mmCIF file of C-alpha atoms in Angstrom:
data_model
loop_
_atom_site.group_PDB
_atom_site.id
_atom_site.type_symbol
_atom_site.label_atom_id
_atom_site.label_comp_id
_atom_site.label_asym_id
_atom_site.label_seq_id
_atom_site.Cartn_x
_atom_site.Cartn_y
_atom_site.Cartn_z
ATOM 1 C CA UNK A 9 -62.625 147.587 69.461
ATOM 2 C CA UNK A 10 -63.156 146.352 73.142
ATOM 3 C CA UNK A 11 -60.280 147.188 75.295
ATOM 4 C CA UNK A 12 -59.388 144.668 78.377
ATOM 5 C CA UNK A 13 -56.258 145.744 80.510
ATOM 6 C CA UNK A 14 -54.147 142.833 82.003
ATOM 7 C CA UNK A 15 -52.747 143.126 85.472
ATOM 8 C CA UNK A 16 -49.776 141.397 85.028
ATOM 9 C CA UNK A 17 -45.846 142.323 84.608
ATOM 10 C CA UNK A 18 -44.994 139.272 82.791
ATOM 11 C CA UNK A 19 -44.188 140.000 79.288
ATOM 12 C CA UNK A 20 -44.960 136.734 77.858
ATOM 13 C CA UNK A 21 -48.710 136.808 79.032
ATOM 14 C CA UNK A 22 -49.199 140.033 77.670
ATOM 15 C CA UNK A 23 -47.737 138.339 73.936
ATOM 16 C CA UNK A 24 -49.773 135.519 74.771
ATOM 17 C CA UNK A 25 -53.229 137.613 75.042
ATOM 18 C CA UNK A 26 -52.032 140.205 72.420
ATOM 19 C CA UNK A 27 -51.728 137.005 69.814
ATOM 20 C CA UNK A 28 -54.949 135.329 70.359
ATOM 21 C CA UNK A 29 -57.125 138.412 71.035
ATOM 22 C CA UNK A 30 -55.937 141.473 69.089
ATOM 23 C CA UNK A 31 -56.726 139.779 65.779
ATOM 24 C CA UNK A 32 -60.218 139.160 66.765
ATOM 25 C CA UNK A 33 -61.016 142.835 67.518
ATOM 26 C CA UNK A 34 -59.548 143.246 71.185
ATOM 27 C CA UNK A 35 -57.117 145.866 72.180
ATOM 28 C CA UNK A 36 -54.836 144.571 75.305
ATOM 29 C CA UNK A 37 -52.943 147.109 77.202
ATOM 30 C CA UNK A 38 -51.602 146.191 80.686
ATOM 31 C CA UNK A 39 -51.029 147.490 83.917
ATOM 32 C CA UNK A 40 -48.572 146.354 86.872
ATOM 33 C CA UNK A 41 -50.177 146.504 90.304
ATOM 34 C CA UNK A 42 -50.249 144.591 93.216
ATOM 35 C CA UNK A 43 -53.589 142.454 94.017
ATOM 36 C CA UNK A 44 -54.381 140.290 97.087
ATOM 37 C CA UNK A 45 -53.690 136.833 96.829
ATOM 38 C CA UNK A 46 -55.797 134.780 98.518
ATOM 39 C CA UNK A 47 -55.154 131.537 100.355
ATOM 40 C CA UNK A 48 -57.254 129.007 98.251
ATOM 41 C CA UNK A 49 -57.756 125.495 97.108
ATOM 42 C CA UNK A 50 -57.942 126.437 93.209
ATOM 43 C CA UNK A 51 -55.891 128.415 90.791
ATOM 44 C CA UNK A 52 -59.291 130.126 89.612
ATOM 45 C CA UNK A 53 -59.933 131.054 92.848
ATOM 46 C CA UNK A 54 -57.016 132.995 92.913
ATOM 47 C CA UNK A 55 -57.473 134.677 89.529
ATOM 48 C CA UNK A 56 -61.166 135.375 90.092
ATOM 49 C CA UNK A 57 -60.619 136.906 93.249
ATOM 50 C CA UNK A 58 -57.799 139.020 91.936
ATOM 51 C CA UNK A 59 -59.772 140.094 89.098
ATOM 52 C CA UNK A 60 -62.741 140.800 90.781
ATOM 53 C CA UNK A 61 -60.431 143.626 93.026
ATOM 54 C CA UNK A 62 -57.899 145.132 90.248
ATOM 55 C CA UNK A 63 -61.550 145.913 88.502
ATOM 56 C CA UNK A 64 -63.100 147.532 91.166
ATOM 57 C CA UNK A 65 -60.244 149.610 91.725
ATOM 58 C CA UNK A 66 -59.532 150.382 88.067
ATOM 59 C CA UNK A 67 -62.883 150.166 87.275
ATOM 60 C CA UNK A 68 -62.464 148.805 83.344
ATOM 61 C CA UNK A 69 -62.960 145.469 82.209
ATOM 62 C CA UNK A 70 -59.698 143.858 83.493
ATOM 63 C CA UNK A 71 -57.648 140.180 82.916
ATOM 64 C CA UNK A 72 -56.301 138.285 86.068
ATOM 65 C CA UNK A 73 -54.529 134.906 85.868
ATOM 66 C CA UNK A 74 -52.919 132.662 88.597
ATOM 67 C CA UNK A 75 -50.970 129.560 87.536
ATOM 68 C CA UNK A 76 -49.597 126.527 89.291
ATOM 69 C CA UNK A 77 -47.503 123.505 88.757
ATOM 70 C CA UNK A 78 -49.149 120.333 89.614
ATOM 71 C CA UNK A 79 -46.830 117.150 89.794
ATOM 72 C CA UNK A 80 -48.607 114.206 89.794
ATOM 73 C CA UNK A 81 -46.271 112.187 91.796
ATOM 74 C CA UNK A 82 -46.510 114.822 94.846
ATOM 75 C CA UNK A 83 -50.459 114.701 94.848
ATOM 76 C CA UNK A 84 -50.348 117.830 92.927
ATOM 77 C CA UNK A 85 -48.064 119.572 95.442
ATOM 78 C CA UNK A 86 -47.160 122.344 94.538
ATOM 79 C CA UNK A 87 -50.474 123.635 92.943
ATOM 80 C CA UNK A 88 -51.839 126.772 94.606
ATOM 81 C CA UNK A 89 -48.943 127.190 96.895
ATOM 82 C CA UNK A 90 -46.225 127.264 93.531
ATOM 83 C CA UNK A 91 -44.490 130.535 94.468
ATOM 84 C CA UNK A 92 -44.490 129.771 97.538
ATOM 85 C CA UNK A 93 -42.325 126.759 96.668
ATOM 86 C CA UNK A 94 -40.348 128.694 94.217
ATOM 87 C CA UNK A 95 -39.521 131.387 96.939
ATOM 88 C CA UNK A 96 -39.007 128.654 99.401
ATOM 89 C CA UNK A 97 -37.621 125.024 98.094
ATOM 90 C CA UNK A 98 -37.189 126.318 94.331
ATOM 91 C CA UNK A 99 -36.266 123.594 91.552
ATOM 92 C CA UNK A 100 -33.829 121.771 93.947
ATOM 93 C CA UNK A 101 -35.719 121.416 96.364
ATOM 94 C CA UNK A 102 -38.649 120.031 94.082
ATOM 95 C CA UNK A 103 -35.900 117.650 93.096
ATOM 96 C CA UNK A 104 -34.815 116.314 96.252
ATOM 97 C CA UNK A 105 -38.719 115.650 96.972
ATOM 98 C CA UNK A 106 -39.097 113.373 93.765
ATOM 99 C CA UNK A 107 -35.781 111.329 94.326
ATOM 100 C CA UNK A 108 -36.393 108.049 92.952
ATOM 101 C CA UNK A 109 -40.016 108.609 91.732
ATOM 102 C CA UNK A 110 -41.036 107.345 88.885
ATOM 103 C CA UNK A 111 -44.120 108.674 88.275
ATOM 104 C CA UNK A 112 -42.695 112.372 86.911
ATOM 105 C CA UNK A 113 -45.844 113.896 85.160
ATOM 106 C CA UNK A 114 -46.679 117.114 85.807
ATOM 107 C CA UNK A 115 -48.565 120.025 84.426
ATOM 108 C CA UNK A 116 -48.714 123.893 84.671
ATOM 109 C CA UNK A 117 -52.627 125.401 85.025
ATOM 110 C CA UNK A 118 -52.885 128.748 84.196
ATOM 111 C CA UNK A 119 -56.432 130.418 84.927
ATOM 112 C CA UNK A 120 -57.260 133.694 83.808
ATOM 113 C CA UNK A 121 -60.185 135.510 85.058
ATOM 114 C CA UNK A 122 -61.846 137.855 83.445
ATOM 115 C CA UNK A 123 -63.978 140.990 85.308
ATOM 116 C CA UNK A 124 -66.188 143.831 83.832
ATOM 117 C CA UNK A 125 -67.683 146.606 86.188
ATOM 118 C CA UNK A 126 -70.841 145.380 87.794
ATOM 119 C CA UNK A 127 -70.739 141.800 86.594
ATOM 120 C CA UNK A 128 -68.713 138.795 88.605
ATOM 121 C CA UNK A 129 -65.927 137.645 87.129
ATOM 122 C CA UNK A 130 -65.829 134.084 85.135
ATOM 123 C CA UNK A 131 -62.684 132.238 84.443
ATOM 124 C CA UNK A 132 -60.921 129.922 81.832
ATOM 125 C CA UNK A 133 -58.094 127.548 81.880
ATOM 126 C CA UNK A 134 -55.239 126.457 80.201
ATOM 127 C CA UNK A 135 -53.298 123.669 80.541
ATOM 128 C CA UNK A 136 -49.426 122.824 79.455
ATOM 129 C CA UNK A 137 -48.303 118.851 80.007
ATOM 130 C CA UNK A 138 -45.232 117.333 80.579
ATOM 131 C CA UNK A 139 -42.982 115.857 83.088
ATOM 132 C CA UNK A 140 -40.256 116.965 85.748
ATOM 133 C CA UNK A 141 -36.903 116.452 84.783
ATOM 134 C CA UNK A 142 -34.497 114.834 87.185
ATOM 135 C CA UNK A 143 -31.584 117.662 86.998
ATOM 136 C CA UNK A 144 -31.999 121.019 86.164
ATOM 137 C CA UNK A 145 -30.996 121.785 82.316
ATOM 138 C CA UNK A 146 -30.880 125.302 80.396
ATOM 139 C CA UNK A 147 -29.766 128.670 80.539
ATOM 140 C CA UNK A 148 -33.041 130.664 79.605
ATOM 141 C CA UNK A 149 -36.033 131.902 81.169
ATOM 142 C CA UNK A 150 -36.187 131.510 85.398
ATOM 143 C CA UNK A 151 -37.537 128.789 87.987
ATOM 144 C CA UNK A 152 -39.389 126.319 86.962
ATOM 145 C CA UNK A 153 -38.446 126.174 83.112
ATOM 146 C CA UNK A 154 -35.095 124.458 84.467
ATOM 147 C CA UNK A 155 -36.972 121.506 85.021
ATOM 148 C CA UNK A 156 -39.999 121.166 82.977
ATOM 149 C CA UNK A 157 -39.852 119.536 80.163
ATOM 150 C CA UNK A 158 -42.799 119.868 77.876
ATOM 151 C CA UNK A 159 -44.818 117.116 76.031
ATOM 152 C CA UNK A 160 -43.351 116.141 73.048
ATOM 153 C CA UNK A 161 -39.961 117.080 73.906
ATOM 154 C CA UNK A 162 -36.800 115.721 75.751
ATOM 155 C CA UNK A 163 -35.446 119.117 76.854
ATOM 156 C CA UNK A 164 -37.019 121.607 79.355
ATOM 157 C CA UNK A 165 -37.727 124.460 78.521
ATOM 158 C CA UNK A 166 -34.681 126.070 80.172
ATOM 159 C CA UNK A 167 -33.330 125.114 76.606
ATOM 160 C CA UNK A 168 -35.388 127.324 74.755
ATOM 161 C CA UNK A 169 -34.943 131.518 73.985
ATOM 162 C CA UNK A 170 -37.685 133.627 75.265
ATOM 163 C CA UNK A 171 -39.119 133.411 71.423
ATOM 164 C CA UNK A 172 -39.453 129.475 71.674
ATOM 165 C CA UNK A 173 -40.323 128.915 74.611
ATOM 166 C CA UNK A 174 -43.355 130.912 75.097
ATOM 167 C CA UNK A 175 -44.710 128.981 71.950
ATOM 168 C CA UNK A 176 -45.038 125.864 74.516
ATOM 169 C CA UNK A 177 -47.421 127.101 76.631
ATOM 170 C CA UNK A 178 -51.229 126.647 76.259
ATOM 171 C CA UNK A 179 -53.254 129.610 75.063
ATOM 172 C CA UNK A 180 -56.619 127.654 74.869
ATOM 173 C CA UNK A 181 -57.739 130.093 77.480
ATOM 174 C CA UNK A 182 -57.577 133.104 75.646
ATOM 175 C CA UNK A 183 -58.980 131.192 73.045
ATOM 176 C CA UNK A 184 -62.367 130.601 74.891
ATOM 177 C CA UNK A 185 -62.419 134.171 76.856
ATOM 178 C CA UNK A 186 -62.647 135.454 72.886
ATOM 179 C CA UNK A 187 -65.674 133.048 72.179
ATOM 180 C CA UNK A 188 -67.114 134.010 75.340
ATOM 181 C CA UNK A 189 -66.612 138.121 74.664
ATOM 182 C CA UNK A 190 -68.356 137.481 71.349
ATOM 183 C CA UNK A 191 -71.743 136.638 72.907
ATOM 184 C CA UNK A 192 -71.508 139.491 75.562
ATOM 185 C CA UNK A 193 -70.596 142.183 72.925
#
């Protein structure tokens, strides 16, 4: 059994990568640490980047992601710079920028890089759909989830527990990082 640690605190990833990749043979543990962010046009930038350090300095095979909200009506804004925004302008303030659009579609990328001692890193993506409310709604999860509401669905995901509302998020990257560890192994 291959063992990949993921540098991440956020419980949901780890469930996320635990789901799709422990039945195939992978063991996931995680660690919490710090890594450099770097200024960049891309989400996989990010992650890569991040990867490529937390293995070097752990020096296992390691899991990275970065993740953005992209909202078609603001040219993608916020993309890379999405905590920023959350720190910054937060849902309100994403509100007040889309006052009287129309055009509400929006989608969360999540890239997670994945880095092996010696080797650079190589990434996969996953994407969630849907569209940006136009008032916050819900009492679970933080940020974002207040106003997202998810493709098929007329509520964001505010409105969901912590055991639904995971369940809406793409895992098609996980899903291709265990295709791709089956041809290295």
């Amino acid at each position: 059994m291959k063992k990949i640690t993921y540098v991440t605190g956020n419980w949901a990833k780890i469930a996320s990568a635990k789901q799709a990749l422990e039945p195939l043979g992978f063991e996931i543990d995680n660690v919490k640490m710090e890594t450099p962010e770097i200024q960049a046009d891309d989400v996989n930038e990010v992650a890569i980047y991040s990867a490529k350090w937390a293995c070097e300095k752990l020096n296992k095979p390691v899991l990275k992601n970065d993740s953005g909200l992209f909202v078609e009506g603001l040219k993608g804004f916020p993309g890379v710079y999405t905590h920023y925004a959350d720190d910054t302008i937060g849902e309100d303030g994403l509100l007040k920028l889309m006052e009287g659009m129309e055009n509400r579609k929006a989608y969360f990328k999540e890239s997670i890089a994945y880095a092996e001692p010696g080797k650079e890193p190589v990434v996969f993506e996953g994407i969630t759909r849907g569209t940006i409310a136009t008032e916050k709604s819900g009492t679970y999860g933080w940020s974002w989830d207040f106003i997202f509401i998810p493709d098929g669905e007329t509520k964001t995901l505010g409105n969901f527990p912590d055991e639904e509302r995971w369940n809406f998020w793409s895992v098609d990257m996980y899903k291709k990082l265990a295709e791709y560890l089956k041809t290295i192994d």
